[in-house]
Amino acid sequence: MRVPKKERQRLLQETIERNPFIKDEELSKQFSVSIQTIRLDRMELKIPEVRERIKHVASEHLDEVKSLSMSEVIGDMIDLKLDDSAISVLDIEKEHVFSRNEIARGHVLFAQANSLAVALINDELALTTKAEIRFSRQVHLGERVVAKARVIKLRGDGRTDVTVESYVGEERVFEGDFTIYRRGEEEQA
Amino acid sequence: MRVPKKERQRLLQETIERNPFIKDEELSKQFSVSIQTIRLDRMELKIPEVRERIKHVASEHLDEVKSLSMSEVIGDMIDLKLDDSAISVLDIEKEHVFSRNEIARGHVLFAQANSLAVALINDELALTTKAEIRFSRQVHLGERVVAKARVIKLRGDGRTDVTVESYVGEERVFEGDFTIYRRGEEEQA
DNA sequence: AAAGAACTTAATACCTGGTACTAATAGCAG
DNA sequence: CTGCTATTAGTACCAGGTATTAAGTTCTTT
């Protein structure tokens, strides 16, 4: 039942990681040591008290909520010639990146490109039906992504081909070929 | 500065909803009433104390998060077999649709699929490098989208092919073939 | 204007889950 | 036995409350 200190601390760390809500009392029972020992262990491992841990989990959550509402993900349109070309700029911020490595999530770049492609269409209804995309280099927190969209072909059947290339400085980070449906009300954007 | 009780309680509720982390003391300053009044208000409105509120926010989070990658997912993961298959559910809400026609934006479906595909990868780093997607029917406000991801091929060179199909009821609304890069730290998701 | 109800503030005891610190004890190695 | 690490105990204190009792303060209504 009783394990040596090192082992206990390893397990303690794991246990708390898996369940940040656990109190010192619980832990002391689980490891059959006194509550003070648990507290010494936490100190050495620099693990904060349960209320702080809970607060941390909660505030991470709040970040997530932000990334769900994608309304602001789209970037600023700085140029638009309908049915021809458009440019938008997006500054990569915290809510756009994986917290672990500060690399922008794929759907953020996609969202910028997709909404730019859709905005380009001079019609009441415009929905993406198909896309082929490539991510050519990762984009980091703080970088500015410039997306350039251009109409390639206006088909007779209500479909329009749009290509989007996104850059950070001189480097291309994303390209996508989109097929946009307009007007007909039976496709998906 | 001082507002009548009813109004204050309305504002109180809103304030706490927007920022569940706020303490009674802060609130009492903000509304220029004593701390006891705030507490009476909370009682009447059945709003729990700050620590309980924080715990609530945190546990909502934890419900969906069993592994690290889950927190990066858009939609609720309901099944996950690493390197094999995964399922997530997303209810389409106001912030996901074009206000004009209440049809979900393409990048919302893409985001669900993309984050599901990335979560599926059993590695520290997982980034989308390429995707081919089709939107087969538009998705409307209030509909529930079920995305099913499945690993098709684990290539030796660190790339994995994942296919995702999303359904509303029986109808397929989206399909995508993703190529995910893992581990190497030189691509883009 | 006086009475009463509604609202607000004050004061005090107590709770949880800790921190910070001091001190005592246990167990074992040399 | 000495010395050292590890553990346990105990006390004072803290934040952010709950719960309760009591005392104002307004507003209204008669």
CSV table of C-alpha atoms (C1' of nucleotides) in Angstrom, one decimal:
chain,number,residue,atom,x,y,z
A,1,MET,CA,0.0,0.0,0.0
A,2,ARG,CA,2.8,2.4,1.0
A,3,VAL,CA,5.2,3.3,-1.8
A,4,PRO,CA,8.5,5.2,-1.7
A,5,LYS,CA,8.6,8.9,-2.0
A,6,LYS,CA,9.7,9.2,-5.6
A,7,GLU,CA,7.1,6.7,-6.8
A,8,ARG,CA,4.4,8.4,-4.8
A,9,GLN,CA,5.2,11.8,-6.2
A,10,ARG,CA,5.1,10.4,-9.7
A,11,LEU,CA,1.7,8.8,-9.1
A,12,LEU,CA,0.5,12.0,-7.3
A,13,GLN,CA,1.3,14.0,-10.4
A,14,GLU,CA,-0.5,11.6,-12.7
A,15,THR,CA,-3.5,11.4,-10.4
A,16,ILE,CA,-3.9,15.1,-10.2
A,17,GLU,CA,-3.4,15.5,-13.9
A,18,ARG,CA,-6.2,13.0,-14.5
A,19,ASN,CA,-8.4,14.5,-11.9
A,20,PRO,CA,-7.5,18.1,-11.0
A,21,PHE,CA,-10.6,18.3,-8.7
A,22,ILE,CA,-9.2,15.9,-6.1
A,23,LYS,CA,-8.5,17.4,-2.6
A,24,ASP,CA,-5.5,16.8,-0.4
A,25,GLU,CA,-7.6,14.8,2.0
A,26,GLU,CA,-8.6,12.4,-0.7
A,27,LEU,CA,-5.0,12.1,-1.9
A,28,SER,CA,-3.7,11.5,1.6
A,29,LYS,CA,-6.1,8.6,1.9
A,30,GLN,CA,-5.3,7.2,-1.5
A,31,PHE,CA,-1.6,7.1,-0.7
A,32,SER,CA,-1.9,6.3,3.0
A,33,VAL,CA,0.2,9.2,4.1
A,34,SER,CA,-0.7,12.3,6.2
A,35,ILE,CA,-2.2,15.4,4.6
A,36,GLN,CA,1.0,17.2,5.4
A,37,THR,CA,3.1,14.8,3.3
A,38,ILE,CA,0.8,15.4,0.4
A,39,ARG,CA,1.2,19.1,0.8
A,40,LEU,CA,5.0,18.8,0.9
A,41,ASP,CA,4.8,16.7,-2.2
A,42,ARG,CA,2.7,19.3,-4.0
A,43,MET,CA,5.1,22.0,-3.0
A,44,GLU,CA,8.1,20.1,-4.3
A,45,LEU,CA,6.2,19.4,-7.5
A,46,LYS,CA,4.9,22.9,-7.7
A,47,ILE,CA,1.4,21.7,-8.0
A,48,PRO,CA,-1.1,24.4,-6.8
A,49,GLU,CA,-4.0,23.9,-4.5
A,50,VAL,CA,-7.2,22.4,-5.8
A,51,ARG,CA,-9.1,25.7,-6.1
A,52,GLU,CA,-6.3,27.1,-8.3
A,53,ARG,CA,-6.3,23.9,-10.4
A,54,ILE,CA,-10.0,24.1,-10.9
A,55,LYS,CA,-9.8,27.8,-11.8
A,56,HIS,CA,-7.1,26.9,-14.4
A,57,VAL,CA,-9.3,24.2,-16.0
A,58,ALA,CA,-12.2,26.6,-16.1
A,59,SER,CA,-10.3,29.4,-17.7
A,60,GLU,CA,-8.9,27.1,-20.4
A,61,HIS,CA,-12.5,26.2,-21.1
A,62,LEU,CA,-13.4,29.8,-21.5
A,63,ASP,CA,-10.8,30.1,-24.2
A,64,GLU,CA,-12.4,27.2,-26.0
A,65,VAL,CA,-15.7,28.9,-26.0
A,66,LYS,CA,-14.1,31.8,-27.8
A,67,SER,CA,-12.7,29.6,-30.5
A,68,LEU,CA,-16.1,28.1,-31.1
A,69,SER,CA,-17.7,31.3,-32.1
A,70,MET,CA,-16.1,31.7,-35.4
A,71,SER,CA,-17.7,34.9,-36.4
A,72,GLU,CA,-14.5,36.9,-36.0
A,73,VAL,CA,-12.3,34.3,-37.6
A,74,ILE,CA,-12.7,35.7,-41.0
A,75,GLY,CA,-10.2,38.5,-41.2
A,76,ASP,CA,-10.4,42.0,-42.6
A,77,MET,CA,-11.4,42.5,-46.2
A,78,ILE,CA,-9.0,45.1,-47.7
A,79,ASP,CA,-9.9,44.8,-51.3
A,80,LEU,CA,-12.9,43.4,-53.2
A,81,LYS,CA,-13.8,43.3,-56.9
A,82,LEU,CA,-16.9,41.3,-57.2
A,83,ASP,CA,-16.7,38.2,-59.4
A,84,ASP,CA,-13.0,39.0,-59.9
A,85,SER,CA,-10.6,39.1,-56.9
A,86,ALA,CA,-10.4,39.9,-53.2
A,87,ILE,CA,-7.9,40.2,-50.5
A,88,SER,CA,-8.2,39.8,-46.7
A,89,VAL,CA,-5.8,40.0,-43.8
A,90,LEU,CA,-5.9,38.0,-40.6
A,91,ASP,CA,-3.7,38.4,-37.6
A,92,ILE,CA,-3.2,35.1,-35.9
A,93,GLU,CA,-4.1,35.4,-32.2
A,94,LYS,CA,-4.3,33.1,-29.2
A,95,GLU,CA,-7.7,31.7,-30.0
A,96,HIS,CA,-6.6,30.6,-33.5
A,97,VAL,CA,-3.7,28.4,-32.4
A,98,PHE,CA,-3.2,25.1,-30.6
A,99,SER,CA,-2.2,26.1,-27.1
A,100,ARG,CA,0.5,23.4,-27.1
A,101,ASN,CA,2.6,24.6,-29.9
A,102,GLU,CA,1.2,28.0,-30.9
A,103,ILE,CA,0.6,26.8,-34.5
A,104,ALA,CA,-2.6,28.0,-36.2
A,105,ARG,CA,-5.4,25.4,-36.5
A,106,GLY,CA,-6.1,24.3,-40.1
A,107,HIS,CA,-9.7,25.4,-40.0
A,108,VAL,CA,-8.7,28.9,-39.2
A,109,LEU,CA,-6.8,29.4,-42.5
A,110,PHE,CA,-9.6,27.5,-44.2
A,111,ALA,CA,-12.2,29.8,-42.7
A,112,GLN,CA,-10.4,32.9,-43.9
A,113,ALA,CA,-10.0,31.5,-47.5
A,114,ASN,CA,-13.5,30.1,-47.6
A,115,SER,CA,-15.3,33.2,-46.5
A,116,LEU,CA,-13.2,35.2,-48.8
A,117,ALA,CA,-14.2,33.0,-51.7
A,118,VAL,CA,-17.8,33.2,-50.8
A,119,ALA,CA,-17.7,37.0,-50.4
A,120,LEU,CA,-16.3,37.3,-53.8
A,121,ILE,CA,-19.5,36.0,-55.5
A,122,ASN,CA,-21.8,38.6,-56.7
A,123,ASP,CA,-25.1,36.8,-55.9
A,124,GLU,CA,-27.6,36.5,-53.2
A,125,LEU,CA,-26.7,32.9,-52.3
A,126,ALA,CA,-23.2,31.6,-52.4
A,127,LEU,CA,-22.3,28.2,-51.0
A,128,THR,CA,-19.1,26.2,-51.1
A,129,THR,CA,-19.7,22.8,-52.7
A,130,LYS,CA,-16.2,21.5,-53.1
A,131,ALA,CA,-12.6,22.4,-52.1
A,132,GLU,CA,-9.2,21.1,-52.5
A,133,ILE,CA,-6.6,22.6,-50.1
A,134,ARG,CA,-3.0,22.4,-49.3
A,135,PHE,CA,-1.2,23.7,-46.2
A,136,SER,CA,2.4,24.4,-47.3
A,137,ARG,CA,3.9,25.8,-44.1
A,138,GLN,CA,2.7,26.2,-40.5
A,139,VAL,CA,1.6,29.6,-39.3
A,140,HIS,CA,2.5,30.8,-35.9
A,141,LEU,CA,0.9,33.0,-33.3
A,142,GLY,CA,1.4,36.7,-34.1
A,143,GLU,CA,1.9,36.2,-37.8
A,144,ARG,CA,-0.2,38.1,-40.4
A,145,VAL,CA,-1.9,36.0,-43.1
A,146,VAL,CA,-2.8,37.7,-46.3
A,147,ALA,CA,-5.3,35.7,-48.4
A,148,LYS,CA,-5.7,36.5,-52.1
A,149,ALA,CA,-8.8,35.1,-53.9
A,150,ARG,CA,-9.4,35.2,-57.6
A,151,VAL,CA,-12.2,33.9,-59.8
A,152,ILE,CA,-10.9,31.3,-62.3
A,153,LYS,CA,-13.9,30.4,-64.2
A,154,LEU,CA,-17.6,31.4,-64.2
A,155,ARG,CA,-19.5,28.4,-65.3
A,156,GLY,CA,-22.9,28.6,-66.9
A,157,ASP,CA,-24.5,26.1,-64.5
A,158,GLY,CA,-24.2,28.4,-61.5
A,159,ARG,CA,-20.9,27.2,-60.4
A,160,THR,CA,-17.8,29.3,-60.0
A,161,ASP,CA,-14.3,28.3,-59.5
A,162,VAL,CA,-12.2,30.4,-57.1
A,163,THR,CA,-8.6,29.9,-56.1
A,164,VAL,CA,-7.2,31.3,-52.9
A,165,GLU,CA,-3.6,31.7,-51.9
A,166,SER,CA,-2.5,32.8,-48.5
A,167,TYR,CA,0.8,34.2,-47.6
A,168,VAL,CA,2.9,35.2,-44.5
A,169,GLY,CA,5.2,37.8,-46.0
A,170,GLU,CA,6.6,36.2,-49.1
A,171,GLU,CA,5.9,32.7,-48.1
A,172,ARG,CA,2.9,30.8,-49.3
A,173,VAL,CA,1.2,29.0,-46.4
A,174,PHE,CA,-2.0,27.9,-47.9
A,175,GLU,CA,-3.7,27.3,-51.3
A,176,GLY,CA,-7.1,26.2,-52.0
A,177,ASP,CA,-9.3,25.6,-55.1
A,178,PHE,CA,-13.0,26.2,-54.3
A,179,THR,CA,-16.1,25.5,-56.2
A,180,ILE,CA,-18.8,27.9,-55.2
A,181,TYR,CA,-22.5,27.4,-56.0
A,182,ARG,CA,-24.6,30.5,-56.4
A,183,ARG,CA,-28.3,31.3,-56.2
A,184,GLY,CA,-29.9,27.8,-56.7
A,185,GLU,CA,-30.4,27.1,-52.9
A,186,GLU,CA,-29.4,23.5,-52.9
A,187,GLU,CA,-25.8,23.3,-51.8
A,188,GLN,CA,-23.7,23.8,-48.8
A,189,ALA,CA,-21.3,26.5,-47.7
B,1,MET,CA,-25.1,54.9,-10.0
B,2,ARG,CA,-27.6,53.2,-7.8
B,3,VAL,CA,-30.3,51.2,-9.5
B,4,PRO,CA,-33.5,49.7,-8.2
B,5,LYS,CA,-33.5,46.1,-6.9
B,6,LYS,CA,-35.1,44.4,-9.9
B,7,GLU,CA,-32.8,46.1,-12.4
B,8,ARG,CA,-29.8,45.4,-10.2
B,9,GLN,CA,-30.6,41.7,-10.1
B,10,ARG,CA,-31.1,41.6,-13.8
B,11,LEU,CA,-27.7,43.2,-14.3
B,12,LEU,CA,-26.2,41.0,-11.6
B,13,GLN,CA,-27.3,37.9,-13.4
B,14,GLU,CA,-25.9,39.1,-16.7
B,15,THR,CA,-22.6,40.2,-15.2
B,16,ILE,CA,-22.1,36.8,-13.5
B,17,GLU,CA,-23.1,35.0,-16.7
B,18,ARG,CA,-20.5,37.0,-18.7
B,19,ASN,CA,-17.9,36.5,-16.0
B,20,PRO,CA,-18.5,33.7,-13.6
B,21,PHE,CA,-15.2,34.4,-11.9
B,22,ILE,CA,-16.3,37.6,-10.3
B,23,LYS,CA,-16.4,37.8,-6.5
B,24,ASP,CA,-19.1,39.3,-4.3
B,25,GLU,CA,-16.7,42.1,-3.2
B,26,GLU,CA,-16.2,43.1,-6.8
B,27,LEU,CA,-19.9,43.0,-7.5
B,28,SER,CA,-20.7,45.0,-4.4
B,29,LYS,CA,-18.4,47.7,-5.6
B,30,GLN,CA,-19.8,47.6,-9.1
B,31,PHE,CA,-23.3,48.1,-8.0
B,32,SER,CA,-22.5,50.3,-5.0
B,33,VAL,CA,-24.3,48.2,-2.5
B,34,SER,CA,-23.1,46.2,0.5
B,35,ILE,CA,-21.7,42.8,0.1
B,36,GLN,CA,-24.7,41.4,2.1
B,37,THR,CA,-27.1,42.8,-0.5
B,38,ILE,CA,-25.2,41.0,-3.2
B,39,ARG,CA,-25.5,37.8,-1.2
B,40,LEU,CA,-29.2,38.2,-0.7
B,41,ASP,CA,-29.5,38.9,-4.4
B,42,ARG,CA,-27.6,35.7,-5.3
B,43,MET,CA,-29.8,33.8,-2.9
B,44,GLU,CA,-33.0,35.0,-4.5
B,45,LEU,CA,-31.6,34.3,-7.9
B,46,LYS,CA,-30.2,31.0,-6.8
B,47,ILE,CA,-26.7,31.9,-8.1
B,48,PRO,CA,-24.1,29.8,-6.3
B,49,GLU,CA,-20.9,31.3,-4.8
B,50,VAL,CA,-17.9,32.0,-7.0
B,51,ARG,CA,-16.0,28.8,-6.2
B,52,GLU,CA,-19.0,26.7,-7.2
B,53,ARG,CA,-19.4,28.7,-10.4
B,54,ILE,CA,-15.8,28.1,-11.3
B,55,LYS,CA,-16.1,24.5,-10.6
B,56,HIS,CA,-19.1,24.2,-12.8
B,57,VAL,CA,-17.4,25.9,-15.7
B,58,ALA,CA,-14.4,23.6,-15.2
B,59,SER,CA,-16.4,20.4,-15.0
B,60,GLU,CA,-18.4,21.2,-18.1
B,61,HIS,CA,-15.1,21.3,-19.8
B,62,LEU,CA,-13.8,18.1,-18.2
B,63,ASP,CA,-16.9,16.1,-19.3
B,64,GLU,CA,-15.8,16.3,-22.9
B,65,VAL,CA,-12.1,16.2,-22.3
B,66,LYS,CA,-10.7,12.8,-21.6
B,67,SER,CA,-7.5,13.3,-23.5
B,68,LEU,CA,-5.5,16.4,-24.4
B,69,SER,CA,-6.4,16.5,-28.0
B,70,MET,CA,-10.1,16.5,-27.2
B,71,SER,CA,-9.9,20.1,-26.0
B,72,GLU,CA,-9.0,21.1,-29.5
B,73,VAL,CA,-12.1,19.6,-31.0
B,74,ILE,CA,-15.0,21.6,-32.2
B,75,GLY,CA,-18.2,19.7,-31.4
B,76,ASP,CA,-18.6,17.0,-28.7
B,77,MET,CA,-16.5,13.9,-29.1
B,78,ILE,CA,-18.7,11.0,-28.3
B,79,ASP,CA,-16.4,8.2,-29.4
B,80,LEU,CA,-12.7,7.9,-30.0
B,81,LYS,CA,-10.5,5.0,-30.9
B,82,LEU,CA,-7.0,6.4,-31.5
B,83,ASP,CA,-5.6,5.8,-34.9
B,84,ASP,CA,-8.8,4.1,-35.8
B,85,SER,CA,-12.1,6.0,-35.7
B,86,ALA,CA,-13.9,8.8,-34.0
B,87,ILE,CA,-17.3,10.4,-33.9
B,88,SER,CA,-18.3,13.9,-32.9
B,89,VAL,CA,-21.6,15.8,-32.7
B,90,LEU,CA,-22.2,19.4,-33.4
B,91,ASP,CA,-25.4,21.3,-33.0
B,92,ILE,CA,-25.7,24.1,-35.5
B,93,GLU,CA,-26.4,27.4,-33.7
B,94,LYS,CA,-26.7,31.0,-34.6
B,95,GLU,CA,-23.0,31.7,-34.7
B,96,HIS,CA,-22.5,29.0,-37.2
B,97,VAL,CA,-24.8,30.2,-39.9
B,98,PHE,CA,-25.2,32.9,-42.5
B,99,SER,CA,-27.7,35.3,-40.9
B,100,ARG,CA,-29.4,35.8,-44.3
B,101,ASN,CA,-30.5,32.3,-44.9
B,102,GLU,CA,-29.6,30.3,-41.7
B,103,ILE,CA,-27.4,27.9,-43.6
B,104,ALA,CA,-24.2,26.7,-41.9
B,105,ARG,CA,-21.0,28.2,-43.2
B,106,GLY,CA,-18.7,25.8,-44.9
B,107,HIS,CA,-15.8,26.3,-42.6
B,108,VAL,CA,-17.9,25.3,-39.6
B,109,LEU,CA,-18.4,21.8,-41.0
B,110,PHE,CA,-14.8,21.8,-42.1
B,111,ALA,CA,-13.7,22.7,-38.6
B,112,GLN,CA,-15.6,19.9,-37.0
B,113,ALA,CA,-14.2,17.4,-39.5
B,114,ASN,CA,-10.7,18.8,-39.4
B,115,SER,CA,-10.4,18.9,-35.6
B,116,LEU,CA,-11.9,15.4,-35.4
B,117,ALA,CA,-9.3,14.1,-37.9
B,118,VAL,CA,-6.5,15.7,-36.0
B,119,ALA,CA,-7.8,14.4,-32.6
B,120,LEU,CA,-7.8,10.9,-34.0
B,121,ILE,CA,-4.0,10.9,-34.4
B,122,ASN,CA,-2.2,9.3,-31.6
B,123,ASP,CA,0.9,11.5,-31.6
B,124,GLU,CA,2.1,14.6,-30.0
B,125,LEU,CA,2.0,16.7,-33.1
B,126,ALA,CA,-0.7,16.4,-35.7
B,127,LEU,CA,-1.2,18.9,-38.5
B,128,THR,CA,-3.4,18.9,-41.6
B,129,THR,CA,-1.4,19.2,-44.8
B,130,LYS,CA,-4.0,18.5,-47.4
B,131,ALA,CA,-7.7,18.0,-47.8
B,132,GLU,CA,-10.3,17.4,-50.4
B,133,ILE,CA,-13.8,18.1,-49.4
B,134,ARG,CA,-17.3,18.0,-50.7
B,135,PHE,CA,-20.4,19.6,-49.3
B,136,SER,CA,-23.4,17.5,-50.4
B,137,ARG,CA,-26.3,19.3,-48.9
B,138,GLN,CA,-26.7,22.5,-46.9
B,139,VAL,CA,-27.1,22.3,-43.1
B,140,HIS,CA,-29.6,24.5,-41.4
B,141,LEU,CA,-29.8,26.2,-38.0
B,142,GLY,CA,-30.9,23.8,-35.3
B,143,GLU,CA,-29.7,20.6,-37.1
B,144,ARG,CA,-27.4,18.2,-35.5
B,145,VAL,CA,-24.3,17.1,-37.5
B,146,VAL,CA,-22.7,13.8,-36.7
B,147,ALA,CA,-19.2,13.5,-38.1
B,148,LYS,CA,-17.5,10.1,-38.4
B,149,ALA,CA,-13.8,9.9,-39.0
B,150,ARG,CA,-11.8,6.8,-39.9
B,151,VAL,CA,-8.2,6.2,-40.5
B,152,ILE,CA,-7.7,4.9,-44.0
B,153,LYS,CA,-4.0,4.5,-44.2
B,154,LEU,CA,-1.0,4.9,-41.9
B,155,ARG,CA,1.8,5.7,-44.2
B,156,GLY,CA,5.4,5.1,-43.1
B,157,ASP,CA,6.6,8.6,-43.8
B,158,GLY,CA,4.6,10.2,-41.0
B,159,ARG,CA,1.5,10.9,-43.0
B,160,THR,CA,-1.9,9.5,-42.2
B,161,ASP,CA,-5.0,9.5,-44.4
B,162,VAL,CA,-8.2,10.1,-42.7
B,163,THR,CA,-11.7,10.3,-44.2
B,164,VAL,CA,-14.5,12.1,-42.5
B,165,GLU,CA,-18.2,11.8,-43.4
B,166,SER,CA,-20.8,14.1,-41.7
B,167,TYR,CA,-24.5,13.3,-41.5
B,168,VAL,CA,-27.7,15.0,-40.5
B,169,GLY,CA,-29.9,12.1,-39.7
B,170,GLU,CA,-29.5,9.7,-42.6
B,171,GLU,CA,-28.3,12.3,-45.1
B,172,ARG,CA,-24.7,12.9,-45.8
B,173,VAL,CA,-23.9,16.6,-45.8
B,174,PHE,CA,-20.1,16.6,-46.0
B,175,GLU,CA,-17.2,14.3,-46.9
B,176,GLY,CA,-13.6,15.0,-46.7
B,177,ASP,CA,-10.3,13.2,-47.3
B,178,PHE,CA,-7.6,14.6,-45.1
B,179,THR,CA,-3.9,14.0,-45.0
B,180,ILE,CA,-2.5,14.5,-41.6
B,181,TYR,CA,1.2,15.0,-40.8
B,182,ARG,CA,2.3,13.8,-37.4
B,183,ARG,CA,5.3,14.4,-35.1
B,184,GLY,CA,7.8,16.0,-37.6
B,185,GLU,CA,7.1,19.7,-36.7
B,186,GLU,CA,7.2,21.0,-40.2
B,187,GLU,CA,3.8,21.2,-41.6
B,188,GLN,CA,0.6,23.1,-41.1
B,189,ALA,CA,-2.7,22.3,-39.5
C,1,DA,C1',-47.9,62.2,9.8
C,2,DA,C1',-47.7,57.4,11.5
C,3,DA,C1',-47.5,52.5,10.6
C,4,DG,C1',-46.0,48.8,8.1
C,5,DA,C1',-43.7,46.4,4.6
C,6,DA,C1',-39.8,46.0,1.8
C,7,DC,C1',-35.2,46.6,1.3
C,8,DT,C1',-30.5,47.3,2.9
C,9,DT,C1',-26.7,47.0,6.0
C,10,DA,C1',-24.2,45.2,10.1
C,11,DA,C1',-22.3,41.9,13.1
C,12,DT,C1',-21.1,37.5,14.5
C,13,DA,C1',-20.2,32.5,14.4
C,14,DC,C1',-18.8,29.0,11.5
C,15,DC,C1',-17.1,26.3,7.2
C,16,DT,C1',-13.7,24.5,3.6
C,17,DG,C1',-9.5,23.9,1.8
C,18,DG,C1',-6.0,25.5,2.0
C,19,DT,C1',-0.8,28.4,3.2
C,20,DA,C1',3.2,29.2,6.2
C,21,DC,C1',5.8,27.9,9.8
C,22,DT,C1',7.7,25.4,13.8
C,23,DA,C1',8.6,21.3,16.0
C,24,DA,C1',8.5,16.6,17.1
C,25,DT,C1',9.2,11.8,15.7
C,26,DA,C1',10.4,7.6,12.8
C,27,DG,C1',13.5,4.9,10.2
C,28,DC,C1',17.5,3.8,8.5
C,29,DA,C1',22.8,4.2,7.1
C,30,DG,C1',27.2,4.7,8.3
D,1,DC,C1',25.1,6.3,18.7
D,2,DT,C1',25.0,10.2,15.3
D,3,DG,C1',23.1,12.3,11.5
D,4,DC,C1',20.0,12.6,7.8
D,5,DT,C1',15.8,12.1,5.3
D,6,DA,C1',11.1,11.5,5.5
D,7,DT,C1',7.0,12.0,7.8
D,8,DT,C1',3.7,13.7,11.0
D,9,DA,C1',1.6,17.0,14.2
D,10,DG,C1',0.1,21.4,15.6
D,11,DT,C1',-0.9,26.2,15.4
D,12,DA,C1',-2.0,30.6,13.4
D,13,DC,C1',-3.9,32.7,9.6
D,14,DC,C1',-6.4,33.5,4.9
D,15,DA,C1',-10.1,33.9,1.2
D,16,DG,C1',-14.5,33.6,0.2
D,17,DG,C1',-17.9,32.3,1.4
D,18,DT,C1',-22.9,30.4,4.5
D,19,DA,C1',-26.3,31.1,8.0
D,20,DT,C1',-28.5,33.8,11.3
D,21,DT,C1',-30.0,37.6,14.0
D,22,DA,C1',-30.7,42.3,14.5
D,23,DA,C1',-30.9,46.9,13.4
D,24,DG,C1',-31.5,50.6,10.4
D,25,DT,C1',-33.5,53.0,6.1
D,26,DT,C1',-36.9,53.9,2.5
D,27,DC,C1',-41.1,53.7,0.4
D,28,DT,C1',-45.7,53.3,0.5
D,29,DT,C1',-50.2,53.4,2.0
D,30,DT,C1',-53.5,54.7,4.8
